[in-house]
PDB file of C-alpha atoms in Angstrom:
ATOM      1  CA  UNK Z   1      42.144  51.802  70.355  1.00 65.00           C
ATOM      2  CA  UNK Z   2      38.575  51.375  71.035  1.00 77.00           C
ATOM      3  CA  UNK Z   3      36.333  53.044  73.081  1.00 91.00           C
ATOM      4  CA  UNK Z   4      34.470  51.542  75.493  1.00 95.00           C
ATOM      5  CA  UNK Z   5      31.673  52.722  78.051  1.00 96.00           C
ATOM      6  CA  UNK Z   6      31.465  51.543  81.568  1.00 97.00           C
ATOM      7  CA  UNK Z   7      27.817  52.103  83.399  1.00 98.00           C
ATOM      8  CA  UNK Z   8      26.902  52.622  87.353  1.00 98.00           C
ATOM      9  CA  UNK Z   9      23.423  51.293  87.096  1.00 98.00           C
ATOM     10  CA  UNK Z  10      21.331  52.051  90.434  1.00 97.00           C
ATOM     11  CA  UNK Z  11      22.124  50.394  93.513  1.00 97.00           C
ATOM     12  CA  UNK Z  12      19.804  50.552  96.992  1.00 97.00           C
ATOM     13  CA  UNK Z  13      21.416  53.370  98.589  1.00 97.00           C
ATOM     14  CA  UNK Z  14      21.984  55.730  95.518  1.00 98.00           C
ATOM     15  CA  UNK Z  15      20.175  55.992  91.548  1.00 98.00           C
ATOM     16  CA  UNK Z  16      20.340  58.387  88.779  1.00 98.00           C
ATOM     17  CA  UNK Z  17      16.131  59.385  89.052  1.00 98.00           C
ATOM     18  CA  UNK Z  18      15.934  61.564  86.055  1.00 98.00           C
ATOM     19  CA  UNK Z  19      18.021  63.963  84.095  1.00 97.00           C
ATOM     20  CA  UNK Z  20      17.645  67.118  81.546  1.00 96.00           C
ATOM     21  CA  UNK Z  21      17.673  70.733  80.901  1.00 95.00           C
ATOM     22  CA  UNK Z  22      21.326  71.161  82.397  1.00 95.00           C
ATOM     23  CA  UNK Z  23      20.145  69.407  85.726  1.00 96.00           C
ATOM     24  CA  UNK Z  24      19.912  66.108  87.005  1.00 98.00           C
ATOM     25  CA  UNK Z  25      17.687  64.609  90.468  1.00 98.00           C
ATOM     26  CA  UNK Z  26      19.378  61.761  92.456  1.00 98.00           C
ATOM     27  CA  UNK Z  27      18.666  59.507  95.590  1.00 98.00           C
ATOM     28  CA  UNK Z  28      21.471  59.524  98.346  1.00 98.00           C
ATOM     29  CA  UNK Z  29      19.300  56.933 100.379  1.00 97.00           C
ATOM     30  CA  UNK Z  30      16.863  58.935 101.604  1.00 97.00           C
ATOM     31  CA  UNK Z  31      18.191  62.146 100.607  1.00 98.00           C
ATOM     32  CA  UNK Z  32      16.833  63.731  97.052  1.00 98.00           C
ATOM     33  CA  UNK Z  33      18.798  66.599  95.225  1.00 98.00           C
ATOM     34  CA  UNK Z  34      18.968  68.621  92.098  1.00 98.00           C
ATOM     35  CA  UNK Z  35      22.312  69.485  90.424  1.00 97.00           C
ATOM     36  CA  UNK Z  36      23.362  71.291  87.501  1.00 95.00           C
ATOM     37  CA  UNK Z  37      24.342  69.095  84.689  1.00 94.00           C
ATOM     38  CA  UNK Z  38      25.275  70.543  81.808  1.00 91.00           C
ATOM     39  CA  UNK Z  39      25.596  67.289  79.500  1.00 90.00           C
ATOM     40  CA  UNK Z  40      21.609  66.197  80.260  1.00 94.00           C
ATOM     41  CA  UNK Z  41      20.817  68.727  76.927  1.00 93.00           C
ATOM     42  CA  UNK Z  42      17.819  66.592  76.592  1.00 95.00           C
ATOM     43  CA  UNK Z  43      14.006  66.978  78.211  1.00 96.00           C
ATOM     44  CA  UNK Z  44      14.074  65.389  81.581  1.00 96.00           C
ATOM     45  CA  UNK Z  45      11.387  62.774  81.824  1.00 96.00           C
ATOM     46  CA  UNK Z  46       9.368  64.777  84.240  1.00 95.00           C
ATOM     47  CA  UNK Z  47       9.683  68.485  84.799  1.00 86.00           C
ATOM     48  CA  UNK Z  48       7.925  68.475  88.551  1.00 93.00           C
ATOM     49  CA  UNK Z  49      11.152  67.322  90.811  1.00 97.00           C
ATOM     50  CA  UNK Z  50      10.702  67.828  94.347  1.00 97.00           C
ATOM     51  CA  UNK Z  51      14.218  67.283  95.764  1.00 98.00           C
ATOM     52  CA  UNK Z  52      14.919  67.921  99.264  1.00 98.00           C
ATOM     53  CA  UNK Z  53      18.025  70.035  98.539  1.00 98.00           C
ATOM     54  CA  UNK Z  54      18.947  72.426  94.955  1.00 98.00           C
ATOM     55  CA  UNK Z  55      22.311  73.370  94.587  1.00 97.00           C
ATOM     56  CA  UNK Z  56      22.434  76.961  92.774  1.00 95.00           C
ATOM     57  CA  UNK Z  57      25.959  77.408  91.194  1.00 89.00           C
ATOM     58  CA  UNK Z  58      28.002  80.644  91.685  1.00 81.00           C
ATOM     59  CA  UNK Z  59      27.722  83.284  88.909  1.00 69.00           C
ATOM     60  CA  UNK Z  60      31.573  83.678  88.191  1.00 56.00           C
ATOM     61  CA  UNK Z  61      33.842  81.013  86.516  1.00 52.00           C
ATOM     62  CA  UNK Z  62      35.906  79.844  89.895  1.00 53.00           C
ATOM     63  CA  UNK Z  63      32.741  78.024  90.809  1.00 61.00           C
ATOM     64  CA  UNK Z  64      31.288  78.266  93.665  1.00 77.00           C
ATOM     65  CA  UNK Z  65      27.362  78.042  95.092  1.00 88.00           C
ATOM     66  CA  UNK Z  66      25.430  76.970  97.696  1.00 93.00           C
ATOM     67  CA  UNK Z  67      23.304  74.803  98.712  1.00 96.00           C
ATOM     68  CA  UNK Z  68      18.870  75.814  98.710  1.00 96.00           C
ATOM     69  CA  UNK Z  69      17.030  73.071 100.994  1.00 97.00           C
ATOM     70  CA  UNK Z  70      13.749  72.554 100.806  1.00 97.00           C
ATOM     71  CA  UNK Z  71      13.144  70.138 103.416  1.00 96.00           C
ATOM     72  CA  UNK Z  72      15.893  69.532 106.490  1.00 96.00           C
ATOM     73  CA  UNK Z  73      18.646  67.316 105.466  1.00 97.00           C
ATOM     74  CA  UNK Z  74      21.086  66.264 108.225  1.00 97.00           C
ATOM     75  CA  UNK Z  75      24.501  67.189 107.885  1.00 96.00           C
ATOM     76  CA  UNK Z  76      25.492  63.790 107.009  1.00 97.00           C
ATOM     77  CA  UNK Z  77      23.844  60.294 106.701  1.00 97.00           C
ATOM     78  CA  UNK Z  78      25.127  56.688 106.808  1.00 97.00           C
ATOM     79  CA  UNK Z  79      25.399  54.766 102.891  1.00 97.00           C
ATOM     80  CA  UNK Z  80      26.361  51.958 101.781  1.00 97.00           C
ATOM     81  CA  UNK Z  81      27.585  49.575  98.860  1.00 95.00           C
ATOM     82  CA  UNK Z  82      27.807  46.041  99.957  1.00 93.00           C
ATOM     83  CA  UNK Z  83      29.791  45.845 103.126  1.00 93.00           C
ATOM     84  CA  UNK Z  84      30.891  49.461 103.181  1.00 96.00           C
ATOM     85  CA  UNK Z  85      29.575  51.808 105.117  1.00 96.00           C
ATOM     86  CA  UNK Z  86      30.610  55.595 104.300  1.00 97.00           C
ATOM     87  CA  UNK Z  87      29.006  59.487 104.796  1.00 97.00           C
ATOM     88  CA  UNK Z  88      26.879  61.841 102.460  1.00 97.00           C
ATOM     89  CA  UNK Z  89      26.746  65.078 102.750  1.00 97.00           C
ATOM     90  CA  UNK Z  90      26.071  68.016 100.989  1.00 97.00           C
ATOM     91  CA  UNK Z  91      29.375  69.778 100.306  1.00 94.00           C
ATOM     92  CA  UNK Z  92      30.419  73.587  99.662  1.00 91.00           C
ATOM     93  CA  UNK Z  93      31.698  71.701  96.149  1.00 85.00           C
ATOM     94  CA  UNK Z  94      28.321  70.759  94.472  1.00 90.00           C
ATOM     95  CA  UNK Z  95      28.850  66.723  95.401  1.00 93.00           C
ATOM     96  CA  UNK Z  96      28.081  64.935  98.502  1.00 96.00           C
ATOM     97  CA  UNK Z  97      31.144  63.370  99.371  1.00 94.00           C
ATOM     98  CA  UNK Z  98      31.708  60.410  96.702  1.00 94.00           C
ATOM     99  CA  UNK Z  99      31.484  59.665  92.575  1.00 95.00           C
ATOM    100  CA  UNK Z 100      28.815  57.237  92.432  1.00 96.00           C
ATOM    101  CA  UNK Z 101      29.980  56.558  88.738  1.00 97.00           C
ATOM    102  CA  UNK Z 102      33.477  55.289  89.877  1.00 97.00           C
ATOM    103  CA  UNK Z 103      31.201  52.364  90.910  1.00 97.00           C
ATOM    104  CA  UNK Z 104      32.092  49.992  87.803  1.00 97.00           C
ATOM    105  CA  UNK Z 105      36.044  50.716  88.476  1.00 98.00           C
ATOM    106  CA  UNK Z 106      35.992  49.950  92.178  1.00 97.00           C
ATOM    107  CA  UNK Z 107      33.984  46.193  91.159  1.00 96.00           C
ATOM    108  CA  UNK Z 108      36.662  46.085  88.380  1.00 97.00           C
ATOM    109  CA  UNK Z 109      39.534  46.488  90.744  1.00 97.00           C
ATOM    110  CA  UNK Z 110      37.582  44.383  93.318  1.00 96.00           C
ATOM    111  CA  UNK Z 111      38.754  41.539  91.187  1.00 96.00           C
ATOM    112  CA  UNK Z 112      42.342  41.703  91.209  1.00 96.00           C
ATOM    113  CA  UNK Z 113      43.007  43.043  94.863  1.00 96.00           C
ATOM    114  CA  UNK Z 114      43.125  40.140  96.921  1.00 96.00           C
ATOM    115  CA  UNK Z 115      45.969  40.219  98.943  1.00 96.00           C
ATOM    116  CA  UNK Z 116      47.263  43.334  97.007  1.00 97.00           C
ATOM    117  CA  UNK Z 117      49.253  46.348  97.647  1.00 98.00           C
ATOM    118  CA  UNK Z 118      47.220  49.148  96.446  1.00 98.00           C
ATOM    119  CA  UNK Z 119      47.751  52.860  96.185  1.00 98.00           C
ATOM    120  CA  UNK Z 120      45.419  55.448  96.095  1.00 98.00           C
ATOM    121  CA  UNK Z 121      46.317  59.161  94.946  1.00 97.00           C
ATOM    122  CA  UNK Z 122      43.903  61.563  95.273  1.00 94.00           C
ATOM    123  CA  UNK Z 123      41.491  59.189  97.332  1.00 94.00           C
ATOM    124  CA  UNK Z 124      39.431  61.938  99.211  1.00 93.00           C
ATOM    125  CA  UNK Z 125      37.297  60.564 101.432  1.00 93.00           C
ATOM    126  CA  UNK Z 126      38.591  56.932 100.475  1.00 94.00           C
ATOM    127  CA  UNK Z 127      35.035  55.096  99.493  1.00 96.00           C
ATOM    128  CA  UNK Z 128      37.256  53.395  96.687  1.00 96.00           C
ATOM    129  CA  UNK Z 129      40.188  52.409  99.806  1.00 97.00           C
ATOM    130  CA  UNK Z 130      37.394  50.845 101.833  1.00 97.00           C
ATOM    131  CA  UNK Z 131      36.112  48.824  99.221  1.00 97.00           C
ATOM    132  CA  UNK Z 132      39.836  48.015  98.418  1.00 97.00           C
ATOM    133  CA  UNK Z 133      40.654  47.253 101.732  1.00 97.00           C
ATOM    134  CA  UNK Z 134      37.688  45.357 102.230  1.00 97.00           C
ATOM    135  CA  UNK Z 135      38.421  42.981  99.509  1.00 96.00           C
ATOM    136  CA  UNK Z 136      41.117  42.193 100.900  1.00 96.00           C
ATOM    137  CA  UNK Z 137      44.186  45.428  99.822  1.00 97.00           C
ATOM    138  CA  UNK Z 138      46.339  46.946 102.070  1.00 97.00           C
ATOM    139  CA  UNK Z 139      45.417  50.297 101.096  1.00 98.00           C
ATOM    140  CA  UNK Z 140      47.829  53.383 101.125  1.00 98.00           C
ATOM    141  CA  UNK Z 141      45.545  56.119 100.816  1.00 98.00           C
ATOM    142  CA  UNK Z 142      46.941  59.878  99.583  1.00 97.00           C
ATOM    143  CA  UNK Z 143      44.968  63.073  99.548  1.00 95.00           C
ATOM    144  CA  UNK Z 144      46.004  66.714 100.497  1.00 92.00           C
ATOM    145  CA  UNK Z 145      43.125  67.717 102.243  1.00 92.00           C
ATOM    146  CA  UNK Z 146      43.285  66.640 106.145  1.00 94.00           C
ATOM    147  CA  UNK Z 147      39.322  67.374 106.028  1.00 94.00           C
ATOM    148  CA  UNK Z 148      39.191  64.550 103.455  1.00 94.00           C
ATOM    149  CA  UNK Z 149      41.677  62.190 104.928  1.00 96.00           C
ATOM    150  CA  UNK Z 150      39.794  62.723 108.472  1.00 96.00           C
ATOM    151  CA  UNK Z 151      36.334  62.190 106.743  1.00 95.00           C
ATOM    152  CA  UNK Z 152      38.215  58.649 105.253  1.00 96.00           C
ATOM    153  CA  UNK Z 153      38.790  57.859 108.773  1.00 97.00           C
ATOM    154  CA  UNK Z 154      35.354  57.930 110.047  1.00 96.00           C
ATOM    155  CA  UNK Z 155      34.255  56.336 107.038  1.00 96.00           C
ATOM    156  CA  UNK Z 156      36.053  53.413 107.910  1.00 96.00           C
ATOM    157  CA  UNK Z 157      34.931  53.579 111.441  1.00 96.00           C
ATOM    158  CA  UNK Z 158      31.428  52.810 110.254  1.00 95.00           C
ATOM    159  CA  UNK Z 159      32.832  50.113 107.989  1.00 93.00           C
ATOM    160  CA  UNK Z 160      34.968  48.313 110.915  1.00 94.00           C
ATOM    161  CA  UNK Z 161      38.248  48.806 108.334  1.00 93.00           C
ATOM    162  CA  UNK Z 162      41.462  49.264 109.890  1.00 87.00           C
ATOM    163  CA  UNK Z 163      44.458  48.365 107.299  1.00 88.00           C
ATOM    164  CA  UNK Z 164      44.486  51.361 105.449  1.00 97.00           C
ATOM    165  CA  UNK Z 165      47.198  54.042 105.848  1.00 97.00           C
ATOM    166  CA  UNK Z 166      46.233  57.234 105.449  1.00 98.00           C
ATOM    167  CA  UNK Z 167      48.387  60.044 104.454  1.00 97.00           C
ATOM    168  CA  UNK Z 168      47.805  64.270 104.166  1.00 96.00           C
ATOM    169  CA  UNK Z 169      50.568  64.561 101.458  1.00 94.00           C
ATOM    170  CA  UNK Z 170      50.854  66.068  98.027  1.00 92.00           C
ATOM    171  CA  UNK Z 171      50.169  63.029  95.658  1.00 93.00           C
ATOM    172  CA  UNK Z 172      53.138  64.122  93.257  1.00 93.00           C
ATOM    173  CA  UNK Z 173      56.248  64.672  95.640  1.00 93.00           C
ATOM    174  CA  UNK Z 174      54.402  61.680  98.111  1.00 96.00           C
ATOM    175  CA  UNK Z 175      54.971  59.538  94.429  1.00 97.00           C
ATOM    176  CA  UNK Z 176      58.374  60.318  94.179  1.00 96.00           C
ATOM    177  CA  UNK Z 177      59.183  59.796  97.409  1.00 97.00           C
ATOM    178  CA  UNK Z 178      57.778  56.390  97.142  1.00 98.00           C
ATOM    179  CA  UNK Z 179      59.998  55.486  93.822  1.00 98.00           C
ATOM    180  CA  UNK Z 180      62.959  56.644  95.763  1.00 97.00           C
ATOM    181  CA  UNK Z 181      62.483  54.188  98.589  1.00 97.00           C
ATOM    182  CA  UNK Z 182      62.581  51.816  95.823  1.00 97.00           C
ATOM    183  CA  UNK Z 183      59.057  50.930  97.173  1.00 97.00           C
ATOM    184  CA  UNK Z 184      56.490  48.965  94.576  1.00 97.00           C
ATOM    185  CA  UNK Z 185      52.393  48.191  94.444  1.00 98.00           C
ATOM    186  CA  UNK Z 186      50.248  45.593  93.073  1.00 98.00           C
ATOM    187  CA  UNK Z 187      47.664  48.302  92.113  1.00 98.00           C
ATOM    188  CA  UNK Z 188      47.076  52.081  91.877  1.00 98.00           C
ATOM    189  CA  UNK Z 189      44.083  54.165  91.458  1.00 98.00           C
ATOM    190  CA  UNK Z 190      44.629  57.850  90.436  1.00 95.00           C
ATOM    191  CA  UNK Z 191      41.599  60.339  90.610  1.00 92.00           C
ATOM    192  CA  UNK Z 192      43.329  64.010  89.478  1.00 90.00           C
ATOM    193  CA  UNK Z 193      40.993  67.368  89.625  1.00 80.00           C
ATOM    194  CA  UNK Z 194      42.016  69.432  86.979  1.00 81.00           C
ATOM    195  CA  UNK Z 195      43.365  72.272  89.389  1.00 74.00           C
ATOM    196  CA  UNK Z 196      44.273  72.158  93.069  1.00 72.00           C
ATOM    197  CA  UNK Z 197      46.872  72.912  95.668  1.00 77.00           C
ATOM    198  CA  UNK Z 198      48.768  70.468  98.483  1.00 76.00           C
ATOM    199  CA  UNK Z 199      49.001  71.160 101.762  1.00 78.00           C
ATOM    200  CA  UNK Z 200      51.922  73.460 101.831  1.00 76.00           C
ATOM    201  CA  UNK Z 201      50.742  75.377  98.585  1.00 76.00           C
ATOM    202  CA  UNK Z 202      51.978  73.285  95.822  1.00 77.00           C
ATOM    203  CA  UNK Z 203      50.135  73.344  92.714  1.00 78.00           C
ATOM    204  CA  UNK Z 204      48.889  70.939  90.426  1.00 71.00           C
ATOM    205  CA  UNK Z 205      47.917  71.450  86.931  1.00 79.00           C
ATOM    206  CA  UNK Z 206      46.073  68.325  85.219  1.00 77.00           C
ATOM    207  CA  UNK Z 207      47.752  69.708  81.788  1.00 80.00           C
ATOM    208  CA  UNK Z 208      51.094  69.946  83.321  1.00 82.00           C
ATOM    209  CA  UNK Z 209      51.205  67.450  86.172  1.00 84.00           C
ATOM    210  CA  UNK Z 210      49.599  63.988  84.725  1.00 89.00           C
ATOM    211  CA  UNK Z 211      52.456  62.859  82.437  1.00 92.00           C
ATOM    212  CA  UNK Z 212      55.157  63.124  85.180  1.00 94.00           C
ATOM    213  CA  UNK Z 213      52.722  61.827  87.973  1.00 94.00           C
ATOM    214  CA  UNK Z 214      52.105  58.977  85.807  1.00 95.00           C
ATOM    215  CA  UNK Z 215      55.593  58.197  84.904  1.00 95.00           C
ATOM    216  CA  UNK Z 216      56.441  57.778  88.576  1.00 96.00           C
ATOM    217  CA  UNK Z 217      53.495  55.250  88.692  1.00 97.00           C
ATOM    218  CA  UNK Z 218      54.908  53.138  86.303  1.00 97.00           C
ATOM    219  CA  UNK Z 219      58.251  52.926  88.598  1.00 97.00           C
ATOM    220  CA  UNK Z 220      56.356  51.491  91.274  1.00 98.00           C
ATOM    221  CA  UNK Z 221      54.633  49.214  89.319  1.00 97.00           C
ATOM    222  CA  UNK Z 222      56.767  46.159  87.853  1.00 96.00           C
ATOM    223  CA  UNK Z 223      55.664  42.662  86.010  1.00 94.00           C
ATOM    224  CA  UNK Z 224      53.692  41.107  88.896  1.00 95.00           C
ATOM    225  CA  UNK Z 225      51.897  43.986  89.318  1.00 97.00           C
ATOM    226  CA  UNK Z 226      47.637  43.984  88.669  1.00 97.00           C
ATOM    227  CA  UNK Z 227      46.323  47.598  87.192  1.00 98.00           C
ATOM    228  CA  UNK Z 228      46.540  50.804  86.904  1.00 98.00           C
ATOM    229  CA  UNK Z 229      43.095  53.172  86.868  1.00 98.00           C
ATOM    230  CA  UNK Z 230      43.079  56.651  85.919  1.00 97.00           C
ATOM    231  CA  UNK Z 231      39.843  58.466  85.738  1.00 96.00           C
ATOM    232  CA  UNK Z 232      39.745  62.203  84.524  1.00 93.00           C
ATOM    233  CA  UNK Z 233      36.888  64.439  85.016  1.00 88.00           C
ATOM    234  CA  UNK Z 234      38.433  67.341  83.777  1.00 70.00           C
ATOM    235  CA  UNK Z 235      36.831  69.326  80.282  1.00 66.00           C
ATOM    236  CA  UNK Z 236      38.499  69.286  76.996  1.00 69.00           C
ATOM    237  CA  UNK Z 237      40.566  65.982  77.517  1.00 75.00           C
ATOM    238  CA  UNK Z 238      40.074  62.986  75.402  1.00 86.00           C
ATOM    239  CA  UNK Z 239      39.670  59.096  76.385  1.00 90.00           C
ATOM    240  CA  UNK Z 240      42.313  58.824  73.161  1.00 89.00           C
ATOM    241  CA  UNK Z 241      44.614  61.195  74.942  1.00 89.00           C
ATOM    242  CA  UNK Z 242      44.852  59.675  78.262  1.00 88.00           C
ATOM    243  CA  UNK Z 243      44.866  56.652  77.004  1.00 93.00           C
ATOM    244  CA  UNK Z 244      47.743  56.268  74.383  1.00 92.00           C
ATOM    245  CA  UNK Z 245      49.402  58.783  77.580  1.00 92.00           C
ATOM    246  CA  UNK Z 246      48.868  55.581  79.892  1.00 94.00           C
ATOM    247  CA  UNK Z 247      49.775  53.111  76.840  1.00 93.00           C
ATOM    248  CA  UNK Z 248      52.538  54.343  75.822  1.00 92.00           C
ATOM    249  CA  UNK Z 249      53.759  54.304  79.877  1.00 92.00           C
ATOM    250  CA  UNK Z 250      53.513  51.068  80.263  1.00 94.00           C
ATOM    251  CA  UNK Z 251      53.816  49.168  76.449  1.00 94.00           C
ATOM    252  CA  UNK Z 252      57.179  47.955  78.273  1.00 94.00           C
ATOM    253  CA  UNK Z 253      55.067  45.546  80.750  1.00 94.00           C
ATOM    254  CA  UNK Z 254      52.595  44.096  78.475  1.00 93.00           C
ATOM    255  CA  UNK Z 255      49.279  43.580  79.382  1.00 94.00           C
ATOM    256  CA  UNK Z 256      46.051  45.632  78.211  1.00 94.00           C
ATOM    257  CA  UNK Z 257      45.270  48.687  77.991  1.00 95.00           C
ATOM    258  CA  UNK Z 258      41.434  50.034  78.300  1.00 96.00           C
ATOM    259  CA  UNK Z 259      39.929  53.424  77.715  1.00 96.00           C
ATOM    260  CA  UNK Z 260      36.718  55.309  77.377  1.00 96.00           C
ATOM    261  CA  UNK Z 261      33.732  57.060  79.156  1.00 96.00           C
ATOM    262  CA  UNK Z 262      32.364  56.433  82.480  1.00 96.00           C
ATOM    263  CA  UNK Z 263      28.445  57.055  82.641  1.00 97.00           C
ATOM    264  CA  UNK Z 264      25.192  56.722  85.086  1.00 97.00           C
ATOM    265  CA  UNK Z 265      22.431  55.033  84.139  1.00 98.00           C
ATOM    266  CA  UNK Z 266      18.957  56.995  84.763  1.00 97.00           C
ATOM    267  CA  UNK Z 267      16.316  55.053  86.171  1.00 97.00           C
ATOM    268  CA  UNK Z 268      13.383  56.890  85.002  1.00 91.00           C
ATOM    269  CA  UNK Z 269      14.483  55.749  80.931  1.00 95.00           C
ATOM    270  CA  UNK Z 270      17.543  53.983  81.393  1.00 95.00           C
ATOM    271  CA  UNK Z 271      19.459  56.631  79.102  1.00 95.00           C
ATOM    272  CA  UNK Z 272      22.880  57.163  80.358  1.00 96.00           C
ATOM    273  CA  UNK Z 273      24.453  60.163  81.028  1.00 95.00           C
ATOM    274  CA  UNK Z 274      28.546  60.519  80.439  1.00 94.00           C
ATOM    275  CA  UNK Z 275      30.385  61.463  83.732  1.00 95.00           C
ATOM    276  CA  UNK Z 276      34.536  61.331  83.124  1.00 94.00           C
ATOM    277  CA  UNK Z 277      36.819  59.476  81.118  1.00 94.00           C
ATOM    278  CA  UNK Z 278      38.897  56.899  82.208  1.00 96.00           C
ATOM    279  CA  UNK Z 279      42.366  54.624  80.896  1.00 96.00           C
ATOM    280  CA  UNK Z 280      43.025  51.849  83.035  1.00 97.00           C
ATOM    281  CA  UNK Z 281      46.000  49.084  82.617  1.00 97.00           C
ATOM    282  CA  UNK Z 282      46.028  45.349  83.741  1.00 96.00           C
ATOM    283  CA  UNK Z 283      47.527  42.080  83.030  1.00 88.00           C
ATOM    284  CA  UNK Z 284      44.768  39.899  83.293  1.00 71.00           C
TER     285      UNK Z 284
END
C-alpha cells in the first residue's frame, strides 16, 4: 500500500510560524506559543521567538509541565474554521484544546457527510462533531472526560449547533453497546491516545484495545456506509500497521483503503512537520 501525506496548511485563525531545535511557535489567533517538538531536529528559521506563552515539560516520563507566560493570555479565546466557532486554551496537557493537523480529515469527511449518521469516539472537545454536524451529520459524539464533553457543549454554543448527542461513556463498552442494539452509521471518526482511563476506571491500551475497538466499528458499518478515519498519534506505530489492521477489517465491504502521515505546514519555509498517522476507509 502506498503512503500518502496529508497537509494542514495555515488558515486565519491558526499557522505553523516556525519550527526547530525540539520546539515549534504557533498562532492560536492572537495567541503565540512555544512547544516542545521533538521531530523539528532541524534549525528553526529564526532563533528570537517571542511567544506569549512557553510550555516547559515535566522532568519524569508520565509527562507533565506547565505552562510559563510571558504576556497575559486569557483563559480561553473564541476560533474559528469556516462557520465553526470553538475555544483555545492553554491546557495542563501541552495543547490548547484541538489538533489543528486533523484539519485535512475533517474537509475530507466534510465531503461525504451530508445527511449522514456519524460517530465520533474519542471526540474531546468535538471541533471535528461541529464541523460534522455543520455539514450537515447527525453527530453522536463519545469521550470519557465530562470536562471535554462539557467544553464540546459550549463549543457548539458559540457555533449555534444543536444536533449533536453528546455522551460521557467509555468509547469501547459505549461501541459494543451500540452493535448490540443492532444500531449502524454512515461514518465514524476514531481519535485513540495511546493510554487512558473511562469514567469508572476502565483502561485502555492503544496496543491492546485498537483491534477489538475497531472490529466493533466494522459491525456498525455495512455497504451504504461512507468512511471510516482513524488517526494515531501514539510512538512506535506504523501507517503500514494500522493500515493493513483497518484493511484487512473491512476487505469484506470493498471500497478503498488510505494510509499515511498527517503533517503541518510551516509558514516561515513551507517545510512540513509530521504530526500522527492516519488509515481511513471509504467507498467513494
Amino acid at each position: 500500500m502506498a503512503l500518502e501525506t496529508l497537509v494542514a496548511e495555515p488558515w486565519p485563525d491558526w499557522g505553523l510560524i516556525d519550527c526547530g531545535d525540539g520546539r515549534k511557535l504557533e498562532r492560536y489567533g492572537p495567541i503565540t506559543v512555544e512547544r516542545p517538538e521533538p521531530q523539528a531536529m532541524w534549525a528553526p528559521a529564526q532563533a528570537d521567538w517571542k511567544p506569549d506563552a512557553t510550555f516547559v515539560p515535566g522532568s519524569d516520563e508520565e509527562g507533565g509541565g506547565r505552562w510559563v507566560h510571558h504576556r497575559d493570555v486569557p483563559p480561553s479565546w473564541d476560533l474559528s474554521r469556516g462557520p465553526v466557532h470553538f475555544n483555545a486554551s492553554l491546557t495542563p496537557f501541552r495543547h490548547l484544546g484541538f489538533f489543528p493537523d486533523m484539519a485535512p480529515q475533517w474537509d475530507w469527511m466534510r465531503q461525504r457527510a451530508a445527511d449522514a449518521d456519524v460517530l465520533n469516539l474519542f471526540g474531546y472537545t468535538g471541533v471535528g462533531s461541529l464541523i460534522l454536524s455543520e455539514a450537515g451529520a447527525r453527530v453522536v459524539h463519545v469521550d470519557a472526560s465530562k470536562k471535554s464533553v462539557e467544553g464540546g457543549k459550549t463549543n457548539a454554543a458559540l457555533s449555534g449547533l444543536s444536533d449533536i448527542r453528546w455522551i460521557v461513556d467509555d468509547a469501547g463498552k459505549f461501541t459494543a453497546r451500540e452493535v448490540r442494539r443492532g444500531r449502524r452509521y454512515d461514518g465514524i471518526l476514531l481519535d485513540p491516545p495511546k493510554f487512558g482511563r473511562g469514567p469508572t476506571g476502565e483502561v485502555w491500551r492503544l496496543e491492546e484495545d485498537l483491534a477489538p475497538l475497531l472490529a466493533n466499528c466494522r459491525k456498525l458499518l455495512d455497504e451504504d456506509s461512507r468512511f471510516l478515519v482513524l488517526t494515531v498519534y501514539a510512538v512506535r506505530m506504523s501507517a503500514l500497521a494500522i493500515g493493513e489492521l483497518v484493511k484487512q477489517m473491512f476487505a469484506d465491504l470493498g471500497g478503498t483503503v488510505e494510509l499515511g502521515e498527517m503533517s503541518v505546514r510551516e509558514e516561515a519555509r513551507g517545510l512540513l512537520l509530521p504530526t500522527a498517522i492516519f488509515a481511513r476507509w471509504s467507498k467513494s
